[in-house]
mmCIF file of C-alpha atoms in Angstrom:
data_model
loop_
_atom_site.group_PDB
_atom_site.id
_atom_site.type_symbol
_atom_site.label_atom_id
_atom_site.label_comp_id
_atom_site.label_asym_id
_atom_site.label_seq_id
_atom_site.Cartn_x
_atom_site.Cartn_y
_atom_site.Cartn_z
ATOM 1 C CA MET A 62 -37.509 -20.676 -41.002
ATOM 2 C CA PHE A 63 -37.672 -16.923 -40.489
ATOM 3 C CA THR A 64 -39.728 -17.408 -37.318
ATOM 4 C CA MET A 65 -37.207 -19.891 -35.911
ATOM 5 C CA HIS A 66 -34.369 -17.442 -36.625
ATOM 6 C CA ARG A 67 -36.181 -14.676 -34.739
ATOM 7 C CA PHE A 68 -36.819 -17.032 -31.832
ATOM 8 C CA VAL A 69 -33.107 -17.925 -31.585
ATOM 9 C CA VAL A 70 -32.126 -14.248 -31.681
ATOM 10 C CA VAL A 71 -34.609 -13.340 -28.940
ATOM 11 C CA LEU A 72 -33.508 -16.286 -26.796
ATOM 12 C CA PHE A 73 -29.837 -15.345 -27.175
ATOM 13 C CA THR A 74 -30.597 -11.735 -26.249
ATOM 14 C CA LEU A 75 -32.387 -12.825 -23.083
ATOM 15 C CA LEU A 76 -29.531 -15.112 -22.068
ATOM 16 C CA VAL A 77 -26.959 -12.351 -22.524
ATOM 17 C CA ALA A 78 -29.043 -9.632 -20.913
ATOM 18 C CA THR A 79 -30.108 -11.649 -17.867
ATOM 19 C CA PRO A 80 -26.876 -11.227 -15.815
ATOM 20 C CA ALA A 81 -27.026 -7.427 -16.147
ATOM 21 C CA TRP A 82 -30.330 -7.060 -14.343
ATOM 22 C CA ALA A 83 -30.183 -10.254 -12.244
ATOM 23 C CA GLU A 84 -27.323 -8.845 -10.186
ATOM 24 C CA GLN A 85 -29.238 -5.711 -9.250
ATOM 25 C CA LEU A 86 -30.886 -5.534 -5.837
ATOM 26 C CA SER A 87 -34.135 -3.660 -5.335
ATOM 27 C CA ALA A 88 -33.405 -0.859 -2.868
ATOM 28 C CA GLY A 89 -35.618 1.417 -0.845
ATOM 29 C CA ILE A 90 -34.030 4.715 0.205
ATOM 30 C CA LEU A 91 -35.494 6.193 3.368
ATOM 31 C CA ASN A 92 -35.082 9.773 4.552
ATOM 32 C CA LEU A 93 -32.550 10.421 7.292
ATOM 33 C CA GLU A 94 -34.058 10.969 10.727
ATOM 34 C CA GLY A 95 -32.985 14.182 12.494
ATOM 35 C CA LYS A 96 -32.608 14.950 16.183
ATOM 36 C CA GLY A 97 -31.641 18.405 17.410
ATOM 37 C CA VAL A 98 -30.741 19.554 13.889
ATOM 38 C CA ASP A 99 -32.294 21.878 11.329
ATOM 39 C CA ASN A 100 -34.824 20.289 8.936
ATOM 40 C CA GLN A 101 -33.026 21.837 5.974
ATOM 41 C CA LEU A 102 -29.815 20.006 6.901
ATOM 42 C CA VAL A 103 -31.706 16.702 7.175
ATOM 43 C CA GLU A 104 -33.321 17.208 3.769
ATOM 44 C CA THR A 105 -30.004 18.166 2.139
ATOM 45 C CA LEU A 106 -28.139 15.128 3.491
ATOM 46 C CA SER A 107 -31.071 12.833 2.605
ATOM 47 C CA SER A 108 -30.880 14.126 -0.958
ATOM 48 C CA ILE A 109 -27.117 13.445 -1.067
ATOM 49 C CA VAL A 110 -27.670 9.885 0.188
ATOM 50 C CA ARG A 111 -30.357 9.265 -2.434
ATOM 51 C CA ASN A 112 -28.215 10.688 -5.246
ATOM 52 C CA GLU A 113 -25.171 8.588 -4.292
ATOM 53 C CA ALA A 114 -27.245 5.390 -3.891
ATOM 54 C CA GLN A 115 -28.786 5.845 -7.343
ATOM 55 C CA GLN A 116 -25.289 5.826 -8.864
ATOM 56 C CA VAL A 117 -24.542 2.350 -7.490
ATOM 57 C CA GLU A 118 -25.163 -0.030 -10.386
ATOM 58 C CA LYS A 119 -26.055 -3.015 -8.225
ATOM 59 C CA TYR A 120 -29.004 -1.145 -6.638
ATOM 60 C CA GLN A 121 -32.320 -0.551 -8.390
ATOM 61 C CA VAL A 122 -34.126 2.177 -6.447
ATOM 62 C CA VAL A 123 -37.823 1.281 -6.180
ATOM 63 C CA ASN A 124 -39.294 4.306 -4.405
ATOM 64 C CA LYS A 125 -39.622 7.477 -6.467
ATOM 65 C CA TYR A 126 -40.776 9.542 -3.499
ATOM 66 C CA ALA A 127 -39.324 10.154 -0.066
ATOM 67 C CA ILE A 128 -40.313 7.740 2.699
ATOM 68 C CA ASN A 129 -39.888 8.405 6.417
ATOM 69 C CA LEU A 130 -38.828 5.409 8.465
ATOM 70 C CA GLN A 131 -40.629 6.609 11.583
ATOM 71 C CA ASP A 132 -43.938 6.744 9.702
ATOM 72 C CA MET A 133 -43.470 3.108 8.655
ATOM 73 C CA LEU A 134 -42.573 2.044 12.188
ATOM 74 C CA ILE A 135 -45.708 3.697 13.592
ATOM 75 C CA VAL A 136 -47.916 1.916 11.054
ATOM 76 C CA LEU A 137 -46.240 -1.446 11.701
ATOM 77 C CA ASN A 138 -46.069 -0.810 15.473
ATOM 78 C CA CYS A 139 -42.500 -2.078 15.806
ATOM 79 C CA SER A 140 -38.914 -0.872 16.414
ATOM 80 C CA ALA A 141 -36.009 -0.367 14.021
ATOM 81 C CA ASP A 142 -33.859 -2.352 16.459
ATOM 82 C CA SER A 143 -35.782 -5.486 15.482
ATOM 83 C CA VAL A 144 -34.616 -7.442 12.420
ATOM 84 C CA ALA A 145 -38.161 -8.788 11.933
ATOM 85 C CA CYS A 146 -39.504 -5.223 11.956
ATOM 86 C CA MET A 147 -37.017 -4.035 9.314
ATOM 87 C CA LYS A 148 -37.926 -7.029 7.161
ATOM 88 C CA GLN A 149 -41.571 -5.893 7.346
ATOM 89 C CA VAL A 150 -40.543 -2.363 6.331
ATOM 90 C CA ALA A 151 -38.664 -3.763 3.324
ATOM 91 C CA GLU A 152 -41.700 -5.819 2.395
ATOM 92 C CA GLN A 153 -43.952 -2.756 2.563
ATOM 93 C CA VAL A 154 -41.553 -0.771 0.380
ATOM 94 C CA ASN A 155 -41.242 -3.783 -1.947
ATOM 95 C CA ALA A 156 -37.448 -3.750 -1.709
ATOM 96 C CA ARG A 157 -34.837 -6.258 -0.669
ATOM 97 C CA VAL A 158 -32.360 -3.641 0.562
ATOM 98 C CA LEU A 159 -33.109 -0.697 2.848
ATOM 99 C CA ILE A 160 -30.799 2.339 3.019
ATOM 100 C CA TYR A 161 -31.537 4.475 6.057
ATOM 101 C CA GLY A 162 -29.897 6.453 8.855
ATOM 102 C CA ASN A 163 -30.051 9.431 11.184
ATOM 103 C CA ILE A 164 -28.213 12.627 12.084
ATOM 104 C CA GLU A 165 -28.033 14.041 15.577
ATOM 105 C CA LYS A 166 -26.473 17.078 17.242
ATOM 106 C CA SER A 167 -25.184 16.545 20.763
ATOM 107 C CA GLY A 168 -23.219 19.232 22.571
ATOM 108 C CA GLY A 169 -20.630 20.575 20.175
ATOM 109 C CA THR A 170 -20.667 17.692 17.671
ATOM 110 C CA PHE A 171 -22.742 16.297 14.818
ATOM 111 C CA GLN A 172 -23.175 12.536 14.515
ATOM 112 C CA ILE A 173 -24.375 10.690 11.431
ATOM 113 C CA ALA A 174 -25.213 6.992 11.113
ATOM 114 C CA LEU A 175 -25.985 5.244 7.833
ATOM 115 C CA SER A 176 -26.892 1.570 7.275
ATOM 116 C CA ILE A 177 -27.573 -0.759 4.346
ATOM 117 C CA PHE A 178 -29.869 -3.604 5.477
ATOM 118 C CA ASP A 179 -30.498 -6.814 3.499
ATOM 119 C CA SER A 180 -33.985 -8.099 4.334
ATOM 120 C CA GLN A 181 -33.306 -11.498 2.778
ATOM 121 C CA THR A 182 -30.381 -12.376 5.044
ATOM 122 C CA GLY A 183 -31.364 -10.115 7.951
ATOM 123 C CA ARG A 184 -27.863 -8.662 8.006
ATOM 124 C CA THR A 185 -26.467 -5.128 7.798
ATOM 125 C CA LEU A 186 -24.292 -5.124 4.684
ATOM 126 C CA ASN A 187 -22.477 -1.872 5.389
ATOM 127 C CA LYS A 188 -22.508 0.790 8.065
ATOM 128 C CA LEU A 189 -21.202 4.336 8.549
ATOM 129 C CA ASN A 190 -20.762 6.126 11.873
ATOM 130 C CA LYS A 191 -19.058 9.513 11.830
ATOM 131 C CA THR A 192 -18.714 12.442 14.229
ATOM 132 C CA ILE A 193 -17.618 15.982 13.343
ATOM 133 C CA SER A 194 -17.286 19.230 15.244
ATOM 134 C CA ASP A 195 -20.056 21.821 14.907
ATOM 135 C CA THR A 196 -17.339 24.302 13.879
ATOM 136 C CA ASP A 197 -17.050 22.459 10.533
ATOM 137 C CA ASP A 198 -19.561 22.836 7.728
ATOM 138 C CA PRO A 199 -21.746 19.725 8.245
ATOM 139 C CA VAL A 200 -22.916 19.602 4.630
ATOM 140 C CA VAL A 201 -19.371 19.622 3.212
ATOM 141 C CA ALA A 202 -17.972 17.242 5.840
ATOM 142 C CA PHE A 203 -20.795 14.708 5.677
ATOM 143 C CA ARG A 204 -20.968 14.881 1.876
ATOM 144 C CA GLN A 205 -17.369 13.638 1.745
ATOM 145 C CA GLU A 206 -18.137 10.831 4.196
ATOM 146 C CA ILE A 207 -21.303 9.779 2.311
ATOM 147 C CA GLU A 208 -19.482 9.819 -1.045
ATOM 148 C CA SER A 209 -16.659 7.721 0.410
ATOM 149 C CA PHE A 210 -19.199 5.326 1.930
ATOM 150 C CA PHE A 211 -20.948 4.708 -1.391
ATOM 151 C CA ALA A 212 -17.636 4.619 -3.285
ATOM 152 C CA ARG A 213 -17.002 1.244 -1.645
ATOM 153 C CA GLU A 214 -20.448 0.117 -2.821
ATOM 154 C CA LYS A 215 -19.656 1.232 -6.369
ATOM 155 C CA GLY A 216 -16.585 -0.995 -6.384
ATOM 156 C CA LEU A 217 -14.159 1.737 -7.413
ATOM 157 C CA ALA A 218 -10.658 0.799 -8.559
ATOM 158 C CA THR A 219 -8.156 0.015 -5.834
ATOM 159 C CA THR A 220 -5.461 2.467 -4.847
ATOM 160 C CA ARG A 221 -2.387 2.833 -7.050
ATOM 161 C CA VAL A 222 0.972 4.438 -6.285
ATOM 162 C CA GLN A 223 3.636 5.000 -8.948
ATOM 163 C CA ILE A 224 7.160 6.102 -8.015
ATOM 164 C CA GLY A 225 9.715 7.279 -10.575
ATOM 165 C CA SER A 226 13.118 8.976 -10.572
ATOM 166 C CA PRO A 227 15.710 10.214 -13.098
ATOM 167 C CA VAL A 228 18.216 7.936 -11.327
ATOM 168 C CA SER A 229 17.753 4.409 -12.654
ATOM 169 C CA ASN A 230 17.613 1.521 -10.183
ATOM 170 C CA ALA A 231 17.265 3.814 -7.165
ATOM 171 C CA GLU A 232 15.923 1.813 -4.219
ATOM 172 C CA VAL A 233 12.437 2.481 -2.852
ATOM 173 C CA TYR A 234 11.577 1.942 0.813
ATOM 174 C CA MET A 235 8.102 2.101 2.334
ATOM 175 C CA GLU A 236 7.952 2.322 6.116
ATOM 176 C CA ASP A 237 11.712 1.500 6.110
ATOM 177 C CA THR A 238 11.060 -1.749 4.184
ATOM 178 C CA PHE A 239 12.638 -2.265 0.754
ATOM 179 C CA ILE A 240 9.886 -2.783 -1.846
ATOM 180 C CA GLY A 241 11.792 -2.527 -5.152
ATOM 181 C CA ASN A 242 13.600 -0.235 -7.567
ATOM 182 C CA VAL A 243 12.288 2.662 -9.652
ATOM 183 C CA PRO A 244 10.201 2.764 -11.712
ATOM 184 C CA LEU A 245 7.795 1.125 -9.262
ATOM 185 C CA GLU A 246 4.030 0.613 -9.137
ATOM 186 C CA ARG A 247 2.028 -0.718 -6.185
ATOM 187 C CA LYS A 248 -1.699 -1.418 -6.252
ATOM 188 C CA GLY A 249 -4.196 -2.262 -3.557
ATOM 189 C CA LEU A 250 -2.528 -0.475 -0.643
ATOM 190 C CA PRO A 251 -5.049 0.255 2.114
ATOM 191 C CA PRO A 252 -5.805 3.926 2.844
ATOM 192 C CA GLY A 253 -3.507 5.612 5.365
ATOM 193 C CA LYS A 254 -0.206 7.460 5.759
ATOM 194 C CA TYR A 255 3.002 5.948 4.398
ATOM 195 C CA SER A 256 6.619 7.051 4.748
ATOM 196 C CA ILE A 257 8.396 6.786 1.370
ATOM 197 C CA ARG A 258 12.191 6.928 0.908
ATOM 198 C CA VAL A 259 14.091 6.708 -2.391
ATOM 199 C CA GLN A 260 17.857 6.378 -2.191
ATOM 200 C CA HIS A 261 21.001 5.670 -4.231
ATOM 201 C CA PRO A 262 24.619 5.424 -3.005
ATOM 202 C CA ASN A 263 25.715 8.470 -5.020
ATOM 203 C CA TYR A 264 22.705 10.663 -4.196
ATOM 204 C CA GLU A 265 21.084 12.262 -1.178
ATOM 205 C CA PRO A 266 18.016 10.302 0.051
ATOM 206 C CA TRP A 267 14.576 11.598 -1.012
ATOM 207 C CA THR A 268 11.743 11.262 1.520
ATOM 208 C CA GLN A 269 8.027 11.904 1.361
ATOM 209 C CA VAL A 270 5.032 11.235 3.634
ATOM 210 C CA LEU A 271 2.182 9.959 1.481
ATOM 211 C CA GLU A 272 -1.446 10.234 2.613
ATOM 212 C CA LEU A 273 -3.338 7.643 0.581
ATOM 213 C CA LYS A 274 -7.121 7.854 0.334
ATOM 214 C CA GLU A 275 -9.506 5.199 -0.922
ATOM 215 C CA GLY A 276 -9.389 4.804 -4.700
ATOM 216 C CA ALA A 277 -6.494 7.269 -5.006
ATOM 217 C CA ASP A 278 -4.129 7.127 -7.998
ATOM 218 C CA ILE A 279 -0.894 8.925 -7.087
ATOM 219 C CA SER A 280 2.370 9.415 -8.992
ATOM 220 C CA LEU A 281 5.545 10.477 -7.159
ATOM 221 C CA TRP A 282 8.760 11.745 -8.781
ATOM 222 C CA ALA A 283 11.900 11.431 -6.661
ATOM 223 C CA ASP A 284 14.282 14.070 -8.032
ATOM 224 C CA LEU A 285 17.457 12.922 -6.280
ATOM 225 C CA VAL A 286 20.300 15.385 -5.689
ATOM 226 C CA LYS A 287 23.858 14.153 -6.202
ATOM 227 C CA LYS A 288 26.140 14.058 -3.172
ATOM 228 C CA PRO A 289 29.058 16.581 -3.142
ATOM 229 C CA VAL A 290 32.397 15.118 -4.231
ATOM 230 C CA GLN A 291 34.996 15.017 -1.444
ATOM 231 C CA GLY A 292 38.526 15.889 -2.580
ATOM 232 C CA PRO A 293 41.722 14.278 -1.214
ATOM 233 C CA LYS A 294 42.927 15.455 2.147
ATOM 234 C CA ASN A 295 45.914 17.823 2.085
ATOM 235 C CA THR A 296 48.949 16.955 4.197
ATOM 236 C CA THR A 297 51.588 19.435 5.236
ATOM 237 C CA THR A 298 55.123 18.676 6.362
ATOM 238 C CA VAL A 299 56.781 21.391 8.432
ATOM 239 C CA THR A 300 60.607 21.486 8.638
ATOM 240 C CA THR A 301 62.983 24.042 10.140
ATOM 241 C CA GLN A 302 65.865 25.693 8.242
ATOM 242 C CA ASN A 303 69.259 23.875 8.309
ATOM 243 C CA GLU A 304 67.535 20.870 9.848
ATOM 244 C CA VAL A 305 68.659 17.517 8.594
ATOM 245 C CA LYS A 306 65.535 15.436 8.027
ATOM 246 C CA GLN A 307 66.035 11.817 8.857
ATOM 247 C CA ASP A 308 63.278 9.250 8.893
ATOM 248 C CA VAL A 309 63.526 6.800 11.719
ATOM 249 C CA VAL A 310 61.203 3.896 11.206
ATOM 250 C CA THR A 311 60.445 1.527 14.001
ATOM 251 C CA GLU A 312 58.976 -1.798 12.825
ATOM 252 C CA THR A 313 56.032 -3.272 14.646
ATOM 253 C CA ASP A 314 54.852 -6.813 14.632
ATOM 254 C CA GLY A 315 52.643 -7.960 11.730
ATOM 255 C CA VAL A 316 48.948 -7.742 12.397
ATOM 256 C CA GLY A 317 48.372 -11.347 11.416
ATOM 257 C CA THR A 318 48.536 -13.952 8.676
ATOM 258 C CA ILE A 319 44.807 -14.129 7.882
ATOM 259 C CA ASN A 320 43.439 -12.217 4.881
ATOM 260 C CA TRP A 321 40.439 -10.786 6.707
ATOM 261 C CA GLY A 322 39.216 -8.780 3.702
ATOM 262 C CA ALA A 323 39.024 -11.787 1.402
ATOM 263 C CA TRP A 324 37.416 -14.057 3.976
ATOM 264 C CA SER A 325 34.901 -11.346 4.894
ATOM 265 C CA ALA A 326 33.872 -11.082 1.241
ATOM 266 C CA VAL A 327 33.485 -14.878 1.065
ATOM 267 C CA GLY A 328 31.381 -14.874 4.244
ATOM 268 C CA VAL A 329 29.127 -12.049 3.048
ATOM 269 C CA GLY A 330 28.694 -13.828 -0.284
ATOM 270 C CA GLY A 331 27.715 -17.065 1.411
ATOM 271 C CA LEU A 332 25.155 -15.386 3.653
ATOM 272 C CA ALA A 333 23.661 -13.460 0.708
ATOM 273 C CA LEU A 334 23.333 -16.652 -1.357
ATOM 274 C CA ALA A 335 21.677 -18.391 1.584
ATOM 275 C CA GLY A 336 19.202 -15.517 1.894
ATOM 276 C CA SER A 337 18.567 -15.693 -1.852
ATOM 277 C CA GLY A 338 17.757 -19.373 -1.500
ATOM 278 C CA ILE A 339 15.294 -18.657 1.311
ATOM 279 C CA PHE A 340 13.435 -16.097 -0.813
ATOM 280 C CA ALA A 341 13.399 -18.558 -3.725
ATOM 281 C CA VAL A 342 11.622 -21.041 -1.442
ATOM 282 C CA LEU A 343 9.163 -18.333 -0.348
ATOM 283 C CA MET A 344 8.461 -17.522 -4.030
ATOM 284 C CA GLY A 345 7.636 -21.162 -4.610
ATOM 285 C CA ASN A 346 5.294 -21.147 -1.607
ATOM 286 C CA VAL A 347 3.456 -18.104 -2.994
ATOM 287 C CA GLU A 348 3.059 -19.789 -6.376
ATOM 288 C CA GLN A 349 1.697 -22.893 -4.630
ATOM 289 C CA ASP A 350 -0.732 -20.727 -2.606
ATOM 290 C CA ILE A 351 -2.008 -19.094 -5.809
ATOM 291 C CA SER A 352 -2.442 -22.513 -7.430
ATOM 292 C CA ASP A 353 -4.232 -23.994 -4.404
ATOM 293 C CA GLU A 354 -6.508 -21.028 -3.803
ATOM 294 C CA SER A 355 -7.311 -20.669 -7.516
ATOM 295 C CA ARG A 356 -8.792 -24.156 -7.505
ATOM 296 C CA ALA A 357 -10.887 -23.258 -4.444
ATOM 297 C CA GLY A 358 -11.975 -19.916 -5.904
ATOM 298 C CA ILE A 359 -9.719 -16.926 -5.175
ATOM 299 C CA THR A 360 -10.852 -13.305 -4.958
ATOM 300 C CA GLU A 361 -9.172 -10.565 -7.011
ATOM 301 C CA THR A 362 -7.988 -8.795 -3.844
ATOM 302 C CA ARG A 363 -6.399 -11.972 -2.486
ATOM 303 C CA TYR A 364 -4.819 -12.717 -5.892
ATOM 304 C CA ASN A 365 -3.285 -9.217 -6.101
ATOM 305 C CA GLU A 366 -1.999 -9.568 -2.539
ATOM 306 C CA LEU A 367 -0.248 -12.862 -3.364
ATOM 307 C CA VAL A 368 1.180 -11.458 -6.618
ATOM 308 C CA ASP A 369 2.588 -8.366 -4.793
ATOM 309 C CA ARG A 370 4.126 -10.607 -2.150
ATOM 310 C CA GLY A 371 5.666 -12.833 -4.817
ATOM 311 C CA GLU A 372 7.120 -9.815 -6.647
ATOM 312 C CA THR A 373 8.677 -8.559 -3.396
ATOM 313 C CA TYR A 374 10.255 -11.979 -2.745
ATOM 314 C CA GLU A 375 11.493 -12.126 -6.331
ATOM 315 C CA THR A 376 13.172 -8.712 -6.047
ATOM 316 C CA ALA A 377 14.864 -9.658 -2.760
ATOM 317 C CA HIS A 378 15.952 -12.997 -4.273
ATOM 318 C CA ARG A 379 17.578 -11.307 -7.259
ATOM 319 C CA VAL A 380 19.326 -8.627 -5.191
ATOM 320 C CA LEU A 381 20.773 -11.159 -2.727
ATOM 321 C CA LEU A 382 21.767 -13.509 -5.563
ATOM 322 C CA GLY A 383 23.708 -10.711 -7.296
ATOM 323 C CA VAL A 384 25.375 -9.510 -4.102
ATOM 324 C CA GLY A 385 26.231 -13.051 -3.060
ATOM 325 C CA ALA A 386 27.742 -14.004 -6.403
ATOM 326 C CA VAL A 387 29.855 -10.849 -6.664
ATOM 327 C CA SER A 388 31.106 -11.074 -3.047
ATOM 328 C CA LEU A 389 31.893 -14.783 -3.251
ATOM 329 C CA ILE A 390 33.711 -14.569 -6.600
ATOM 330 C CA GLY A 391 35.637 -11.469 -5.487
ATOM 331 C CA GLY A 392 36.703 -13.036 -2.199
ATOM 332 C CA VAL A 393 37.832 -16.303 -3.772
ATOM 333 C CA THR A 394 39.733 -14.434 -6.501
ATOM 334 C CA TRP A 395 41.448 -12.344 -3.838
ATOM 335 C CA LEU A 396 42.532 -15.448 -1.953
ATOM 336 C CA ILE A 397 43.848 -17.116 -5.139
ATOM 337 C CA LEU A 398 45.860 -14.087 -6.255
ATOM 338 C CA SER A 399 47.294 -13.446 -2.773
ATOM 339 C CA PRO A 400 47.785 -16.890 -1.183
ATOM 340 C CA ASP A 401 50.493 -15.620 1.153
ATOM 341 C CA SER A 402 48.860 -12.327 2.054
ATOM 342 C CA GLY A 403 49.382 -11.901 5.688
ATOM 343 C CA GLY A 404 48.101 -8.408 6.044
ATOM 344 C CA ASN A 405 51.575 -7.519 7.404
ATOM 345 C CA ALA A 406 51.828 -4.006 8.683
ATOM 346 C CA SER A 407 54.566 -1.755 9.980
ATOM 347 C CA LEU A 408 54.315 1.500 11.855
ATOM 348 C CA GLY A 409 57.071 4.090 12.244
ATOM 349 C CA PHE A 410 57.666 7.597 13.533
ATOM 350 C CA THR A 411 59.732 10.481 12.197
ATOM 351 C CA GLY A 412 60.274 13.940 13.477
ATOM 352 C CA SER A 413 57.224 15.228 11.684
ATOM 353 C CA GLN A 414 55.239 12.233 10.393
ATOM 354 C CA VAL A 415 53.757 8.875 11.229
ATOM 355 C CA VAL A 416 54.570 6.293 8.521
ATOM 356 C CA GLY A 417 52.437 3.152 8.032
ATOM 357 C CA THR A 418 53.098 0.304 5.595
ATOM 358 C CA PHE A 419 50.470 -2.337 4.825
ATOM 359 C CA LYS A 420 50.964 -5.446 2.666
ATOM 360 C CA TRP A 421 48.256 -7.704 1.244
#
């Protein structure tokens, strides 16, 4: 009984532990090849490559000592341009994956190339090609590029941008496109530069150019400044002494019998409700896409993309629904309360003033 219990425990441990090591790929890390550069620089960058590769959990480094690719090619009498040759190199190193590259100085620039080769499929899984000026420190510049290159292999968290403001419900625009109200969080944005604008009717707009790097987690605080309050305009009437002021008003024809204000509100409300309906349909399409692709096997990146798109449609749907309802109800109420509003207007002139009368 005791023996059977131990057997079950050992079997369970093996079943649980198997996925951890089964996902690892045996990797051989080869020294960088140098051309026209100092040997010390080649050794330093090779060490950086090896250190970064060892931190990637899915790779199990098999060679404890440095290996030169050119030495292997001479022994095998073949070229690195040949897939069959690189498969032989991987076999000699006893690794499935080969990580290798070269650095070259040409004119006033340094060039580095780095590749990850899968001998089982014969494909290059990832590749880096970068050029820098010889006025820059090559170690510092290439270290950043190598770290960024292996960061993608490590599967670091996607980018995240959080935008807040002391003004609630301030609108956030990215590249002049409305993306929601504060507080706002967006994940999975690709690296690059983005123009951010936060605005509110009673405040001056807040703008910022955001440079987003891979794996970055950035928080922005839009401290909006209130717009200055404009006071009423002063009017001055100038009269002369002993002058008898007499207003002479000349009536003009009415401007019409249509309540343009009310009908405009009704029209705006109708268009906004129609737009809200369109975004509701788009939300349904996104939900259907998620359902369909989930059954076929959806990636996390694709899922997040569909969710972000759905949230954007939902926000637009709600905004247009609110605007449409308010405009439509206000316009209809206006028409009911003023059924005979003709927008009649009169215009007159006095010795010192222009007098206008509007009825609605």
